[in-house]
Short mmCIF file of C-alpha atoms and ligand atoms in Angstrom, two decimals:
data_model
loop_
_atom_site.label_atom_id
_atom_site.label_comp_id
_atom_site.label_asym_id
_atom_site.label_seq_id
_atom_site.Cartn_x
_atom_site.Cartn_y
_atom_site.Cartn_z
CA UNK M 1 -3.28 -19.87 38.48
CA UNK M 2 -2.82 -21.04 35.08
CA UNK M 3 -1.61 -25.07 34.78
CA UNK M 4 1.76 -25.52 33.94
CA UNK M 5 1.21 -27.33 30.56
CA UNK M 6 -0.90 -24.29 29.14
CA UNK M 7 1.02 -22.41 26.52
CA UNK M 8 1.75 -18.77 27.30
CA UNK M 9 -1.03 -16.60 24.63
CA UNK M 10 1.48 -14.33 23.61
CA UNK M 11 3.92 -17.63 22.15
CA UNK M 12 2.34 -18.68 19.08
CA UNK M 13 4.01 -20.95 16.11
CA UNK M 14 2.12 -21.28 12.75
CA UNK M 15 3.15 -24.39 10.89
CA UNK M 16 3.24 -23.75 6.89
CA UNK M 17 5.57 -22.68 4.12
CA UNK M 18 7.40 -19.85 4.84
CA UNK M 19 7.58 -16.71 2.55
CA UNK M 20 9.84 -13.61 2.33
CA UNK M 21 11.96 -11.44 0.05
CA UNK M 22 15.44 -10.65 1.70
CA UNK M 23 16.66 -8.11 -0.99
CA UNK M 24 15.67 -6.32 -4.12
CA UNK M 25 15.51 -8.87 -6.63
CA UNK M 26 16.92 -8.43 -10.33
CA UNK M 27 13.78 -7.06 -12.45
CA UNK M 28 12.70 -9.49 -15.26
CA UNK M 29 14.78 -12.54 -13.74
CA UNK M 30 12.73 -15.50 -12.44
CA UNK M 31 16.22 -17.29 -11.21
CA UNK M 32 17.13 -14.07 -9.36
CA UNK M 33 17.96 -13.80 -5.26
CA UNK M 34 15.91 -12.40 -3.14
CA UNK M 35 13.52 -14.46 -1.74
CA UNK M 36 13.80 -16.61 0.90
CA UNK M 37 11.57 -19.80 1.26
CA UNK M 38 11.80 -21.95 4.18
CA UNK M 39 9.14 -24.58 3.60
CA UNK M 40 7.35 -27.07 6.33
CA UNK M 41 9.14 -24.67 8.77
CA UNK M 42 7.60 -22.95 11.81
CA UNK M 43 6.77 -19.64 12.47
CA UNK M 44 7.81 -18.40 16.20
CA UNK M 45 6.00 -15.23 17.15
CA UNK M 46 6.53 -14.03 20.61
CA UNK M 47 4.77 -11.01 22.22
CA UNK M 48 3.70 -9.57 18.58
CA UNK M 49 6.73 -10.12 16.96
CA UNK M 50 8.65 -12.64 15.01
CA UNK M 51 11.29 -14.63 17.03
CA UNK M 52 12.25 -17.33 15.03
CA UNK M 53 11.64 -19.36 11.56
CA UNK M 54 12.59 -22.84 12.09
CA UNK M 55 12.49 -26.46 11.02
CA UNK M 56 12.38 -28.02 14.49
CA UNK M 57 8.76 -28.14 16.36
CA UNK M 58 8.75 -26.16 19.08
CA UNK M 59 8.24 -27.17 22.62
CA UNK M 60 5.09 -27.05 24.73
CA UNK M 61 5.64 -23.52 25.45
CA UNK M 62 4.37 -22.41 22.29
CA UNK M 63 0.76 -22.67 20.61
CA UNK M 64 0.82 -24.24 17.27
CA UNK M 65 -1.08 -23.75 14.54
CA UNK M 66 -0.82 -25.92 11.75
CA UNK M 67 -1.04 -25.43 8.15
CA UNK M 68 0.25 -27.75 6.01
CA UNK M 69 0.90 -27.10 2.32
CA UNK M 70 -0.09 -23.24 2.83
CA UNK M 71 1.97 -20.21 2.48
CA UNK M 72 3.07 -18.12 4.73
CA UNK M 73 3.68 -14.31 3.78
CA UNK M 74 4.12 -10.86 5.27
CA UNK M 75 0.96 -9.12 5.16
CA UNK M 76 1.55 -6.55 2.52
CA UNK M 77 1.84 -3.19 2.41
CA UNK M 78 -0.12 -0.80 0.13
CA UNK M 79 1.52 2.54 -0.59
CA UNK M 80 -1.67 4.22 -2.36
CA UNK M 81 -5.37 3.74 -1.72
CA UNK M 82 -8.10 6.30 -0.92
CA UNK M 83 -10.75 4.94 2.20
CA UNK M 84 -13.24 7.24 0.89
CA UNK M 85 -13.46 5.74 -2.39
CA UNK M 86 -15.16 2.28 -1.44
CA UNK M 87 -18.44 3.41 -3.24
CA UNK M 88 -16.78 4.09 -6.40
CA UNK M 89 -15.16 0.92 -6.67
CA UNK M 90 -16.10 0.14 -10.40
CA UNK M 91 -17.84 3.40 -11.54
CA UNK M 92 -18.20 3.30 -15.26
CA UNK M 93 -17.34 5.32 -18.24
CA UNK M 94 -15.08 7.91 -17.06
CA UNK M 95 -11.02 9.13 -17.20
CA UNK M 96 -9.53 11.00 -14.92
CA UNK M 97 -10.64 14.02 -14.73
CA UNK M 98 -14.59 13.07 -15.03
CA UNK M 99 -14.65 10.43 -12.97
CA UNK M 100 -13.12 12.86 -10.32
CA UNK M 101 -15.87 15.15 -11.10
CA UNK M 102 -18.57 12.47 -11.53
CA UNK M 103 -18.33 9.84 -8.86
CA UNK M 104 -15.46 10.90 -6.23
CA UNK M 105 -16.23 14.05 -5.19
CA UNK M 106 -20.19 13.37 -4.63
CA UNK M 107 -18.49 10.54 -2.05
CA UNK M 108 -16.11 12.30 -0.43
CA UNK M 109 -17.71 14.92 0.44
CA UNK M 110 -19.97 12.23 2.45
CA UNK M 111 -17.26 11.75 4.63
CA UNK M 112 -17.94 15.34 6.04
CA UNK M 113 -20.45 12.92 8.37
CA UNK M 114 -18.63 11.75 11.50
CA UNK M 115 -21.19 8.75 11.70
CA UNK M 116 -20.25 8.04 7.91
CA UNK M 117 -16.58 8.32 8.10
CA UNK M 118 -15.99 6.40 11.25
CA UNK M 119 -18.51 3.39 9.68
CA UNK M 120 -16.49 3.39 5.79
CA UNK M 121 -12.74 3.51 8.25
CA UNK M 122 -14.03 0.40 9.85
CA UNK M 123 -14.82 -1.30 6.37
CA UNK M 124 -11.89 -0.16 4.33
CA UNK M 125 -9.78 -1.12 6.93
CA UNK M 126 -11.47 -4.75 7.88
CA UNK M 127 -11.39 -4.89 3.94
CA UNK M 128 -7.34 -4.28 4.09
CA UNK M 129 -7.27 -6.98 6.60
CA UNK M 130 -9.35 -9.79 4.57
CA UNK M 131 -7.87 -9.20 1.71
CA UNK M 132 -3.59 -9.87 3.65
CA UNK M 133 -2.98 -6.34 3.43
CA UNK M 134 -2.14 -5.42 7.43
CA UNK M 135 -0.17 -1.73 6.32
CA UNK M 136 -1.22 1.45 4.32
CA UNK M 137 -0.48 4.68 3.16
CA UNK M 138 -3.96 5.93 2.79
CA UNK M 139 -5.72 9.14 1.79
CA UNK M 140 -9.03 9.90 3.72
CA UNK M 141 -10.70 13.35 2.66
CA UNK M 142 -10.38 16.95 3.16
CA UNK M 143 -12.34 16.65 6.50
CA UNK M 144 -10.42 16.52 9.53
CA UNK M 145 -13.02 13.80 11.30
CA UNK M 146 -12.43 11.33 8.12
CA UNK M 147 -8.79 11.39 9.02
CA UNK M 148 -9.43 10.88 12.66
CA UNK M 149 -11.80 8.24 12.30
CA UNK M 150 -9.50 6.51 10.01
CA UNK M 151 -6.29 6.50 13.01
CA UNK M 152 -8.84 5.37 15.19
CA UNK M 153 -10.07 2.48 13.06
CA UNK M 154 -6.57 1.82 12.83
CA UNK M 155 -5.08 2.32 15.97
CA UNK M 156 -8.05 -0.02 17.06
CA UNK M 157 -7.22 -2.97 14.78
CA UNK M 158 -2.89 -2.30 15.68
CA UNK M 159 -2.16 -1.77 12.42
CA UNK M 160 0.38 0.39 10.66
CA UNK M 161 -1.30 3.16 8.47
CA UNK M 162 0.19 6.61 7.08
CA UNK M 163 -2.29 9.17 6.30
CA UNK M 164 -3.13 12.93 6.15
CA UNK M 165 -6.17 15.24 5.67
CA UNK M 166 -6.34 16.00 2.12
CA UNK M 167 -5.67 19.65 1.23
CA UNK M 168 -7.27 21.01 -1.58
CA UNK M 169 -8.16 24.72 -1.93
CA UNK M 170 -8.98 24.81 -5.85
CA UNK M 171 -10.56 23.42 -8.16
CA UNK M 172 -12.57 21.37 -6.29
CA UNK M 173 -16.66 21.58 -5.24
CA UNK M 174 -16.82 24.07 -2.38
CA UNK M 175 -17.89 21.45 0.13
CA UNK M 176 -14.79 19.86 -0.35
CA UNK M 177 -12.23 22.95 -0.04
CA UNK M 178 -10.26 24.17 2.50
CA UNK M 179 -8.00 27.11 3.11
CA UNK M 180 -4.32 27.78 3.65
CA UNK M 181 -4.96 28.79 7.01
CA UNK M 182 -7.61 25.96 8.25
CA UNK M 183 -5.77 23.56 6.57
CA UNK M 184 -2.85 24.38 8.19
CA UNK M 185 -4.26 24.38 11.82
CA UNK M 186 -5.57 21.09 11.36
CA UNK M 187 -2.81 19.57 10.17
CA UNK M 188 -1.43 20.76 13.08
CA UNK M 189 -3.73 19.35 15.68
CA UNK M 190 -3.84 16.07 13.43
CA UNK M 191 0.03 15.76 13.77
CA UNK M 192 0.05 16.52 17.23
CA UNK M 193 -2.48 13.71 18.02
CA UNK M 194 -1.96 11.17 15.62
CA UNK M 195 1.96 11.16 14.37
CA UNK M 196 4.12 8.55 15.93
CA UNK M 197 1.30 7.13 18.49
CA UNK M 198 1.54 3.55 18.10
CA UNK M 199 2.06 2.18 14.43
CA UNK M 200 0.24 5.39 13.10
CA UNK M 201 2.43 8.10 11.08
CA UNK M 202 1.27 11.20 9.09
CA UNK M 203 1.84 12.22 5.88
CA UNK M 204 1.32 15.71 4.00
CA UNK M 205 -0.91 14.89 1.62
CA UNK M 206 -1.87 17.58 -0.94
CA UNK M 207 -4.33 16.01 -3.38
CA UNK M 208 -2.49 16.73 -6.69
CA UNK M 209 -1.10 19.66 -7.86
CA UNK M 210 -4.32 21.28 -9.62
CA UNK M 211 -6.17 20.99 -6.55
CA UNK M 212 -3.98 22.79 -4.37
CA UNK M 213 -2.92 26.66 -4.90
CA UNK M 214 0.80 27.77 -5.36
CA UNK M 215 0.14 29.34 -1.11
CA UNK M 216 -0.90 25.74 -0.22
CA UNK M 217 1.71 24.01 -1.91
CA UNK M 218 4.46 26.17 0.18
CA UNK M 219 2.45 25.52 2.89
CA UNK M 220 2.69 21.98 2.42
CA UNK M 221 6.15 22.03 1.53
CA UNK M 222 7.14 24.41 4.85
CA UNK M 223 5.33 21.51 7.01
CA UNK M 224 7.84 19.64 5.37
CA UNK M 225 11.20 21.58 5.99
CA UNK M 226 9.96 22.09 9.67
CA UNK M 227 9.06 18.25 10.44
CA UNK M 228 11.08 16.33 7.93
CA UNK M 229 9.77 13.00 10.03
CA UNK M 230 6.82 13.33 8.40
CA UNK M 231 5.46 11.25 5.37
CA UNK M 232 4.40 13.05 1.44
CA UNK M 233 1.88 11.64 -0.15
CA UNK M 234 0.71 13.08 -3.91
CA UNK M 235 -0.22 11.81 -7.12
CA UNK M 236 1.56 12.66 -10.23
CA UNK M 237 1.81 12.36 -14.07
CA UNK M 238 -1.64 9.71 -14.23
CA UNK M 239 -3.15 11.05 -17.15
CA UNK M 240 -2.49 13.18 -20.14
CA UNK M 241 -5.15 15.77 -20.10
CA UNK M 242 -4.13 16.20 -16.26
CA UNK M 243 -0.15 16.65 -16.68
CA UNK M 244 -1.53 19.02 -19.65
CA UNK M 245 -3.69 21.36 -17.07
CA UNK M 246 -0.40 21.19 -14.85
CA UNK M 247 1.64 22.22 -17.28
CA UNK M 248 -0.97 25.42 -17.66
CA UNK M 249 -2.12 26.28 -14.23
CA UNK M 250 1.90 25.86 -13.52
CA UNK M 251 3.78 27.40 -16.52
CA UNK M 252 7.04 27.76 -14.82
CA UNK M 253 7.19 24.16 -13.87
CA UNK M 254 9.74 22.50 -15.94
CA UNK M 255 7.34 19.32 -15.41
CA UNK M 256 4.34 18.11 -13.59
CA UNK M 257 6.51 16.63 -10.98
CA UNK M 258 8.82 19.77 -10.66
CA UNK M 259 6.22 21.43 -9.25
CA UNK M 260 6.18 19.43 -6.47
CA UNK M 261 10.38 20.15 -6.39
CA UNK M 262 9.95 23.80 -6.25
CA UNK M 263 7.50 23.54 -3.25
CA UNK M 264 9.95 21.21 -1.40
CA UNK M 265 7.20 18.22 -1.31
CA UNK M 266 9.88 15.92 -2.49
CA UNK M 267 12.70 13.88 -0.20
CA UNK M 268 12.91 10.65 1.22
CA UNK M 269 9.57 10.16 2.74
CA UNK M 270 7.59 11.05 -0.18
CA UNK M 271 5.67 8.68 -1.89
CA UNK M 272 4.11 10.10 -5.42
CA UNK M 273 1.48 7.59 -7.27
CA UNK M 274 1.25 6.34 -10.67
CA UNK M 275 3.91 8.44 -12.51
CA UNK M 276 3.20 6.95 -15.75
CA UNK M 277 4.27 10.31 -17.62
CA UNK M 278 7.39 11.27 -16.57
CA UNK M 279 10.58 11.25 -18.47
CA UNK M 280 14.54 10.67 -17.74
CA UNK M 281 15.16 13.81 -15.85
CA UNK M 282 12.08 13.51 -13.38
CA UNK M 283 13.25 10.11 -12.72
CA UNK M 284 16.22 11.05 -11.92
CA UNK M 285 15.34 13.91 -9.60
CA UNK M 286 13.07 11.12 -7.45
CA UNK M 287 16.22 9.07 -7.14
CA UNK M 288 18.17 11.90 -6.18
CA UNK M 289 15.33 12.87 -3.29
CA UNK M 290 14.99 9.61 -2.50
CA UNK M 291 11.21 9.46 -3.26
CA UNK M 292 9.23 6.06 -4.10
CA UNK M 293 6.70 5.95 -6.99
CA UNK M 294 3.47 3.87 -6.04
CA UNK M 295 2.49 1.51 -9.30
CA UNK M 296 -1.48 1.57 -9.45
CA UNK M 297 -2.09 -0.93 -12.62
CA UNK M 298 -5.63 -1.91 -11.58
CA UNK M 299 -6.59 1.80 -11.76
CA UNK M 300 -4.35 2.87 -14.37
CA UNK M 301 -5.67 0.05 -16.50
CA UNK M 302 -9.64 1.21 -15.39
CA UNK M 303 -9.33 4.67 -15.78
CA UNK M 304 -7.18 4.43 -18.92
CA UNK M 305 -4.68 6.46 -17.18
CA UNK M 306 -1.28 4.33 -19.35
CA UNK M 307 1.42 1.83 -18.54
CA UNK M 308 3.72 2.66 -16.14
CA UNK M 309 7.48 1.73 -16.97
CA UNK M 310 9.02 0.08 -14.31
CA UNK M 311 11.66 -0.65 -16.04
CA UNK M 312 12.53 2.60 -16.81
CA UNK M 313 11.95 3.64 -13.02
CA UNK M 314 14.43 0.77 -12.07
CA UNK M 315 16.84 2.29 -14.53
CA UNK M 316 16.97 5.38 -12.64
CA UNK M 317 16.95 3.73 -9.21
CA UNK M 318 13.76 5.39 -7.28
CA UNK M 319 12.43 2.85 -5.58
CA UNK M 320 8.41 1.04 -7.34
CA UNK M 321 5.78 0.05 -4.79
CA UNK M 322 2.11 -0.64 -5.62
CA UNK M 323 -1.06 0.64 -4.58
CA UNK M 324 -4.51 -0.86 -5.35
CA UNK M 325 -5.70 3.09 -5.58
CA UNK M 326 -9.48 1.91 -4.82
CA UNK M 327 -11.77 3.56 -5.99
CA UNK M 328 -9.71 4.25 -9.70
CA UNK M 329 -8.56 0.51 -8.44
CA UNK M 330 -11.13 -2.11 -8.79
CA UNK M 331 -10.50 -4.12 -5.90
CA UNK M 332 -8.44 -3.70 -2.22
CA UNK M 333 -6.85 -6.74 -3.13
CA UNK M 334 -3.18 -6.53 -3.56
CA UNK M 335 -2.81 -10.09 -5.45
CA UNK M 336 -5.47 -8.97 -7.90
CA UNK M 337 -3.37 -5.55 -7.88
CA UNK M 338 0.05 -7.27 -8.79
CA UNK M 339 -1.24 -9.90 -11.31
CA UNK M 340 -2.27 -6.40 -12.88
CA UNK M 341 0.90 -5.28 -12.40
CA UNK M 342 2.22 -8.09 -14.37
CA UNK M 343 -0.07 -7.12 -17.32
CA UNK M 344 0.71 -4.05 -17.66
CA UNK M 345 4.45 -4.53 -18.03
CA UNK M 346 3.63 -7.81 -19.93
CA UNK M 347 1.49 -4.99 -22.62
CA UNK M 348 4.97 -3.31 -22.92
CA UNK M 349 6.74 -6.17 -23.75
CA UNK M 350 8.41 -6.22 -20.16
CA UNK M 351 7.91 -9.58 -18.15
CA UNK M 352 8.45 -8.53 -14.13
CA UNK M 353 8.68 -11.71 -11.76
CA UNK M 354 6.81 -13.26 -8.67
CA UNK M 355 10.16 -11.80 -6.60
CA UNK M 356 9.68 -8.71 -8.18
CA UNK M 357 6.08 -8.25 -7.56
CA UNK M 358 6.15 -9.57 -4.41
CA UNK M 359 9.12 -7.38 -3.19
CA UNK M 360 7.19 -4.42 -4.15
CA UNK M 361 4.40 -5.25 -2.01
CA UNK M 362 6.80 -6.40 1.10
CA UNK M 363 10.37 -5.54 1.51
CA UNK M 364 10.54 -3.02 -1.16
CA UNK M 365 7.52 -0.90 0.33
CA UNK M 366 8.86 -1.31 3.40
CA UNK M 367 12.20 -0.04 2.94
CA UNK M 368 11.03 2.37 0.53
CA UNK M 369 8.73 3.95 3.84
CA UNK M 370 11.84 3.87 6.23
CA UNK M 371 10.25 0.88 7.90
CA UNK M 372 12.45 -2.25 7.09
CA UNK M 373 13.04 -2.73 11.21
CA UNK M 374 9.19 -3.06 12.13
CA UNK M 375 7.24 -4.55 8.57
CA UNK M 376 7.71 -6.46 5.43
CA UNK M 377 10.01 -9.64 5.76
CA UNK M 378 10.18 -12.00 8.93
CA UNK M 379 13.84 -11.19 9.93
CA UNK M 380 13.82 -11.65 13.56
CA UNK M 381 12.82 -8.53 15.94
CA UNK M 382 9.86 -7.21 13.24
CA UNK M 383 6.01 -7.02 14.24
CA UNK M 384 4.48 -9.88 13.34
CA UNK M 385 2.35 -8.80 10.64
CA UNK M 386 1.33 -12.38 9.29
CA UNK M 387 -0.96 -13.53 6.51
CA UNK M 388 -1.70 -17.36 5.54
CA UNK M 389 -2.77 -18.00 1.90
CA UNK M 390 -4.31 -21.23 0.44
CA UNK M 391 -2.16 -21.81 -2.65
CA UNK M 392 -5.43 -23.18 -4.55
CA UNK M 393 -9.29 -23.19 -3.95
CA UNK M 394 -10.46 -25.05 -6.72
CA UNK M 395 -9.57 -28.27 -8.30
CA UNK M 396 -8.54 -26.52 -11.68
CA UNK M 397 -5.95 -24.79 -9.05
CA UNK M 398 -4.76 -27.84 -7.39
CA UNK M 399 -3.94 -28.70 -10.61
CA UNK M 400 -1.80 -26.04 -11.70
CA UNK M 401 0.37 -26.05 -8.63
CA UNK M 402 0.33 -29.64 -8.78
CA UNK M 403 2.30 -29.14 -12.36
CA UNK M 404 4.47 -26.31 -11.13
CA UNK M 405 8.16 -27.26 -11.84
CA UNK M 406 9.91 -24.63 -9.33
CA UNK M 407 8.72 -22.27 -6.96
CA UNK M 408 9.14 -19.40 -9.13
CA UNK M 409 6.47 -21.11 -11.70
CA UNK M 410 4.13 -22.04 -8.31
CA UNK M 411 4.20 -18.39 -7.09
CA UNK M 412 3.72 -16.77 -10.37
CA UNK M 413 0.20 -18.94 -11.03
CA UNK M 414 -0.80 -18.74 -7.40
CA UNK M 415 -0.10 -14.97 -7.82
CA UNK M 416 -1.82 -14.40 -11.04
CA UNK M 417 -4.84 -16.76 -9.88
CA UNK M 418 -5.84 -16.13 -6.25
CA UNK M 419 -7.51 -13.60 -4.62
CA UNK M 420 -8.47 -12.14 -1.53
CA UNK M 421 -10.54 -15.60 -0.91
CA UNK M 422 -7.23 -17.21 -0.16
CA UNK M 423 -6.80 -15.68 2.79
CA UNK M 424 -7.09 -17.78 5.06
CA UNK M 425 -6.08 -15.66 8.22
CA UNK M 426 -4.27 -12.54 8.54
CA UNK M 427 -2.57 -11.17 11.78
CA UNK M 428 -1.49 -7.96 12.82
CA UNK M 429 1.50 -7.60 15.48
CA UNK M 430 0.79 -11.15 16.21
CA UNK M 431 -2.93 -10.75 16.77
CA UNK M 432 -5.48 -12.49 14.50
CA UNK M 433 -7.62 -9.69 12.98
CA UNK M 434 -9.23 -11.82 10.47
CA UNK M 435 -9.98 -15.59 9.86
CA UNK M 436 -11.78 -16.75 6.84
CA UNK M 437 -15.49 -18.33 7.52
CA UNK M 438 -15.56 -22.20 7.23
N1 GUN A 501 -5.64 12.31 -8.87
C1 GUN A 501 -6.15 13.19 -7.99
N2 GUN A 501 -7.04 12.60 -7.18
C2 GUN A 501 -7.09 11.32 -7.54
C3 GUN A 501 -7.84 10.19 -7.07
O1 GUN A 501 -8.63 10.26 -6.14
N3 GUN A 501 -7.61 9.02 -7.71
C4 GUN A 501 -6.72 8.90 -8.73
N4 GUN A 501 -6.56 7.71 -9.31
N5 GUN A 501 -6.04 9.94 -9.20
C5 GUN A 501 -6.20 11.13 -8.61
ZN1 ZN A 502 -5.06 7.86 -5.93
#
């Protein structure tokens, strides 16, 4: 029997400065509501998930963990990455198109290797993890054993991931093609096994529209009608030679993404990447669906792909989360990913905020998913999805926040500064799943 004294291991309270956004902030406005910072406070997690932020230390009942002068965030959620793509990370000289062609396809079709896929899961995932991202909406490949490998990489670590096989019937290298009717069976099996067991969902995930016949796409789009639960996942308007080949392999398309309307791909639970080319109307037909747009500046800024307009996408109302969209991405960090984010709209004269940047990659994604009750804030009752973040590593740091006049200016240069090394531990559902060396 355990001594009285000894704290329960499922009642732990991290001691730091507590982090969250509690609603959509204004864009552009530093002084704007929405976040919620509750500093020297403790962090009560009980049984995986959060049961109180307070001031007071808590009793001998609880394990502390103390972290003075560090922040405390919810891990964050990335809306658009591809696990395959690790060992592309950083591929030179290429757009869209060829670097599809020249570096992604060669390593995807890897993943047609059990033993390969279940070892680059494991390592995009622990990657996710190390870097404070503990959720994802992920593609894995065409192959039905990447996608399995990557739920049970998942499902192994407790963490919340949405993902799909890949369908692509065209336009692709014949190692990496399906059919309508294979494709359809295993995304059958897959959502039999894999949707709603534990924090694991799946999402219909036709690559993009060129790679996917008009059959496939109503395929896709009848999965959709019949299990409306389900998650969308897509990219659209990236690149102008691509929304150019749409526009020809789809001439009665009134746009890139109205091809994805006529197939009944979009609704509430679709979540379409980049979107840098679309205009007023297409806007406004996500808003009235009630899909999200994932913002992928890293990538968009390597591949060349444009500047996304969040502005504009505000405007409308359709909600803006952000992927890191490794391997187009250069890095699985979502800091690195937002202080891109800020450059991009800073190139179009548009100036978005820590809240705003840091809503998209909490609150905002989580709402946007359906999934405000379970990730992205600490309100009381959610899994307790926890990252801790030195605010500086270096002297030169120390001295920036050490000038900081408000939080706003602290979280902007810890944002645009840090990376992944400032993690210093990141939990999922209460669990530690990673804890920086030394
Ligand atoms: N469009 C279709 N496939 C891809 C992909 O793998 N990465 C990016 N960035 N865009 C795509
Ligand atoms: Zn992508």
């Amino acid at each position: 029997m355990k001594p009285a004294f000894s704290a329960p291991p499922d009642r732990r309270a991290l001691y730091g400065d507590v982090l969250d956004m509690v609603a959509q902030p204004t864009l552009e406005d530093p002084a704007s509501l929405g976040p919620r910072y509750r500093p020297a406070h403790w962090l009560l997690m009980e049984r995986g998930r959060i049961h109180a932020v307070q001031a007071e230390e808590p009793d001998a009942s609880w394990t502390q963990e103390r972290h003075p002068g560090r922040l405390i965030l919810p891990g964050f959620i990335d809306t658009h990455v591809h696990a395959a793509q690790l060992d592309v990370i950083g591929a030179w000289g290429a757009a869209l198109l060829d670097w599809l062609e020249r570096h992604t396809f060669p390593a995807e079709a890897r993943m047609a290797d059990p033993a390969h896929a279940a070892f680059i899961s494991g390592l995009f995932l622990d990657g996710l993890l190390a870097a404070g991202t503990t959720a994802a909406m992920v593609f894995p490949t065409v192959h039905k054993g990447s996608v399995e490998a990557l739920f049970e990489a998942a499902e192994a670590r407790g963490m919340r991931l949405i993902a799909g096989k890949v369908l692509m019937d065209r336009h692709a290298p014949a190692n990496l093609r399906d059919d309508v009717v294979q494709a359809e069976r295993d995304c059958g099996d897959l959502i039999e096994r894999w949707h709603g067991q534990g924090r694991l969902s799946y999402a219909v995930t036709p690559r993009f529209a060129p790679t996917s016949s008009p059959a496939q796409l109503a395929m896709a789009g009848e999965l959709m009608t019949l299990r409306p639960e389900l998650y969308m996942q897509t990219h659209v308007a990236e690149n102008r030679d691509e929304v150019r080949w749409v526009a020809e392999l789809f001439p009665e398309a009134r746009s890139y993404l109205d091809v994805y309307e006529r197939f009944g791909l979009l609704g509430p639970r679709a979540m379409l990447a980049h979107g840098i080319w679309l205009d007023a109307s297409d806007r406004a037909l996500l808003h009235e669906r009630g899909a999200a747009l994932a913002f992928c500046p890293s990538s968009n800024l390597f591949l060349g792909s444009g500047l996304f307009d969040w502005r504009a996408a505000r405007q409308s109302g359709c909600a803006v989360t952000v992927g890191c969209d490794v391997g187009g991405g250069t890095s699985l960090s979502m800091l690195r990913t937002l202080a891109d984010g800020y450059k991009v709209q800073a190139l179009a004269g548009r100036r978005v905020t820590a809240w705003d940047l840091l809503d998209a990659a909490t609150r905002g994604a989580a709402e946007a998913l359906g999934l405000g009750h379970e990730i992205g804030s600490f309100d009381v009752g959610t899994l307790a999805d926890v990252v801790v973040w030195d605010r500086a590593r270096s002297p030169v740091e120390q001295r920036r926040q050490a000038v900081a006049q408000d939080l706003h200016e602290a979280v902007f240069a810890w944002l645009t500064v840090a990376g992944e090394d400032h993690v210093v531990s990141t939990r999922v559902a209460g669990v530690e799943r990673y804890r920086r060396s030394s």
